[in-house]
mmCIF file of C-alpha atoms in Angstrom:
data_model
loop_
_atom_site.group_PDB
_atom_site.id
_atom_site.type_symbol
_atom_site.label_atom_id
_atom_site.label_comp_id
_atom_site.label_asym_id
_atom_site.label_seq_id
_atom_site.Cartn_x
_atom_site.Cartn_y
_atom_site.Cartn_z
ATOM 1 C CA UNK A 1 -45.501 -30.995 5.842
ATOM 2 C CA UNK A 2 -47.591 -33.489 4.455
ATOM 3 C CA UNK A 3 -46.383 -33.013 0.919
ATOM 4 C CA UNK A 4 -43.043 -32.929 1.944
ATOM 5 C CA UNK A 5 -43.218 -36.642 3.104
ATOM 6 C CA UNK A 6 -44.872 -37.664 0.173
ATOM 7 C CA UNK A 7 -42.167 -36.172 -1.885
ATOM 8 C CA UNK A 8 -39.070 -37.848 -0.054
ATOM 9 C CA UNK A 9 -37.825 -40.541 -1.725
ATOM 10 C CA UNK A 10 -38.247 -42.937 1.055
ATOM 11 C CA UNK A 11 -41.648 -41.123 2.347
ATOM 12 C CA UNK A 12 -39.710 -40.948 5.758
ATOM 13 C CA UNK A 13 -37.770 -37.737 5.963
ATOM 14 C CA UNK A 14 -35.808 -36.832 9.057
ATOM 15 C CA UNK A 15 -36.254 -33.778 10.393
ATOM 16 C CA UNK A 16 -33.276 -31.883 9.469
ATOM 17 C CA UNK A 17 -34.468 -33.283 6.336
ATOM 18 C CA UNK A 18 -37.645 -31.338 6.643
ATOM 19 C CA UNK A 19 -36.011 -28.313 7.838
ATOM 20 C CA UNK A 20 -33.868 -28.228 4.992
ATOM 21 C CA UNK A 21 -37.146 -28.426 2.396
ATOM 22 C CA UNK A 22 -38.732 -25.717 4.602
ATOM 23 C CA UNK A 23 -35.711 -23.205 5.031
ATOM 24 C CA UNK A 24 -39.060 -20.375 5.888
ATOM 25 C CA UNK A 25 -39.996 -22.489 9.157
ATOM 26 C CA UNK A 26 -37.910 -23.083 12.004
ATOM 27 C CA UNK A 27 -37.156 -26.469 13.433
ATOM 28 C CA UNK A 28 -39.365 -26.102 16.601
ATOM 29 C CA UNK A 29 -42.265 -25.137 14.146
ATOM 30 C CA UNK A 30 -41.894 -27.785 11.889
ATOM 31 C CA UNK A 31 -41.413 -30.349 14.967
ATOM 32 C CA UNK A 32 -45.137 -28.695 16.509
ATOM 33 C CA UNK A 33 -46.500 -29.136 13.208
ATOM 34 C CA UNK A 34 -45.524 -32.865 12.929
ATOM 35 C CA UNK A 35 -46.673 -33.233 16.776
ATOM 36 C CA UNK A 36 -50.179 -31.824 15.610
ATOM 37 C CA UNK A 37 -50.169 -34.575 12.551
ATOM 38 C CA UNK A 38 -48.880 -37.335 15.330
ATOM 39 C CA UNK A 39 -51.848 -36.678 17.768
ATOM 40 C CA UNK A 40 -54.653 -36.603 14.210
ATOM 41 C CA UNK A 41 -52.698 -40.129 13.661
ATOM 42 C CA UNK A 42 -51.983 -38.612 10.075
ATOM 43 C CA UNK A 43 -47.984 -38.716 10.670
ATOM 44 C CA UNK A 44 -46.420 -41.591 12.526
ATOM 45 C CA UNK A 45 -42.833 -40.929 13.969
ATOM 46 C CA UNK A 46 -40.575 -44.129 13.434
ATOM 47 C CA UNK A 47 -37.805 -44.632 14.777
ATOM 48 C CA UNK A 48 -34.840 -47.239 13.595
ATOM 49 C CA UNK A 49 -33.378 -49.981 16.301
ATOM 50 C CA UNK A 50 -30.652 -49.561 18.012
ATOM 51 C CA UNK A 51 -28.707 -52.064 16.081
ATOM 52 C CA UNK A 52 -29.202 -50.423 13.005
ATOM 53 C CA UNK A 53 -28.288 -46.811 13.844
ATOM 54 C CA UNK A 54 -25.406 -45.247 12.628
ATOM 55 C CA UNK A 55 -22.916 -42.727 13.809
ATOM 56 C CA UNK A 56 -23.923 -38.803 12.781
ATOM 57 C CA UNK A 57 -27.155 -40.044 10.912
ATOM 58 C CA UNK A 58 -30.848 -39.945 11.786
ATOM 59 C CA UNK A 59 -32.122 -42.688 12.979
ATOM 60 C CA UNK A 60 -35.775 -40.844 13.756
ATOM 61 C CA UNK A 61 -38.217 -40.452 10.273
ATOM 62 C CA UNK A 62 -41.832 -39.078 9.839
ATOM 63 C CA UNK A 63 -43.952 -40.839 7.481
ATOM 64 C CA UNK A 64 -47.809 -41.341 6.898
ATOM 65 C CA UNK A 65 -49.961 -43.498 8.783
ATOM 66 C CA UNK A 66 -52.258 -46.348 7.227
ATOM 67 C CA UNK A 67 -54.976 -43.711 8.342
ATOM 68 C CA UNK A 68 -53.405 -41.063 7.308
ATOM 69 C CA UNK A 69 -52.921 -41.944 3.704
ATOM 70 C CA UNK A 70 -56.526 -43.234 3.614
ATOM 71 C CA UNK A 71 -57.420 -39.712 4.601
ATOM 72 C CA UNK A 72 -55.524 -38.083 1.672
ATOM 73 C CA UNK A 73 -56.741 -40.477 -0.817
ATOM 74 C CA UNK A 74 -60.057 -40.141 -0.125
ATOM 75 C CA UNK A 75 -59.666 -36.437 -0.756
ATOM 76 C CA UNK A 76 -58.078 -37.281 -4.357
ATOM 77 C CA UNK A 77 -54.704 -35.981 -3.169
ATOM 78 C CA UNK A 78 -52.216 -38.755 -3.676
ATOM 79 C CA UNK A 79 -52.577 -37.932 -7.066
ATOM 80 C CA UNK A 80 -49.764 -35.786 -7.022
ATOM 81 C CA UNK A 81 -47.236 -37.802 -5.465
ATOM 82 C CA UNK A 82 -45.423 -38.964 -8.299
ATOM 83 C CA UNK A 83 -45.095 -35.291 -8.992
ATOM 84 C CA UNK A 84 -44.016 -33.994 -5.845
ATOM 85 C CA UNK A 85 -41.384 -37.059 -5.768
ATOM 86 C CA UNK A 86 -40.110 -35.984 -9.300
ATOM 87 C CA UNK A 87 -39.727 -32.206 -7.878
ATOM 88 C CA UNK A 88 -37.860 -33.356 -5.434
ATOM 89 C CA UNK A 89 -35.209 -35.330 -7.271
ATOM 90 C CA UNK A 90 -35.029 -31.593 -9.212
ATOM 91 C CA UNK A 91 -33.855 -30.125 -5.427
ATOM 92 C CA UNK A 92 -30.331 -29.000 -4.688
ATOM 93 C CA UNK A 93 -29.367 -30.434 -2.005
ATOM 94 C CA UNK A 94 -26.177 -30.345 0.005
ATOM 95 C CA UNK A 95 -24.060 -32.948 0.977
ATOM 96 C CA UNK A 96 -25.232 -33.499 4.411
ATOM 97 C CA UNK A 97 -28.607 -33.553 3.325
ATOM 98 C CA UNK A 98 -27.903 -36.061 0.727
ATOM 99 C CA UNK A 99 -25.864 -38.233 3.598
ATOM 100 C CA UNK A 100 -29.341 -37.420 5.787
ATOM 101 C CA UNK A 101 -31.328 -39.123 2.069
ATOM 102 C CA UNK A 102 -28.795 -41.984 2.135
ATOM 103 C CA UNK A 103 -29.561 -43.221 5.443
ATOM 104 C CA UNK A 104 -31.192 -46.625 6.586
ATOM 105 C CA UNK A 105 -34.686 -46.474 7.173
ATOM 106 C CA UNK A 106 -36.812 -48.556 9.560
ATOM 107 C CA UNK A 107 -39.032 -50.584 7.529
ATOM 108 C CA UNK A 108 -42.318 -50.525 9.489
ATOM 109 C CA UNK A 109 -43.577 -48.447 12.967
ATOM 110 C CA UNK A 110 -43.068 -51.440 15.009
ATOM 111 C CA UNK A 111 -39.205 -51.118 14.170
#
């Protein structure tokens, strides 16, 4: 999960966005798996205002926490993130999911 927010252009997927990068795992088990990363405060779920929400987009991302990133470069594994973001540029992606990628993104937790 963690790699797949790292990859996302944006480093805040949605999770439909997630889904679609994990087509093996179902929704409900990727959603436990980014409740476990929530509660280690590795994974912080933000949320855009109200304002700024559109009709049929997400306006709920996943993205690292301050913590969380510390965490992953202390174990020397942000070094792939340029790669993972260029693999996913190589995805095929559908046109909902590229809507999903096009969507505003809040620009801090606190949003």
């Amino acid at each position: 999960m963690i790699q797949n927010i790292l990859s996302h252009p944006k480093q805040l997927p949605s999770l439909k966005e997630l889904t679609y990068v994990n087509p093996s795992k179902s929704q409900s088990t990727i959603r436990e798996h980014l409740e476990i990363l929530i509660e280690e405060d590795i994974v912080e779920e933000r949320v855009l205002p109200d304002d700024r929400r559109q009709r049929d987009l997400p306006w709920r991302f996943y993205g690292l926490t301050e913590e969380g990133r510390a965490l992953l470069s202390e174990a020397g594994l942000l070094r792939a993130e340029a790669t993972l973001q260029d693999m996913y540029t190589r995805l095929d992606t559908t046109p909902e999911i590229d809507k999903y990628a096009q969507a505003p993104r809040p620009g801090h937790a606190t949003e």
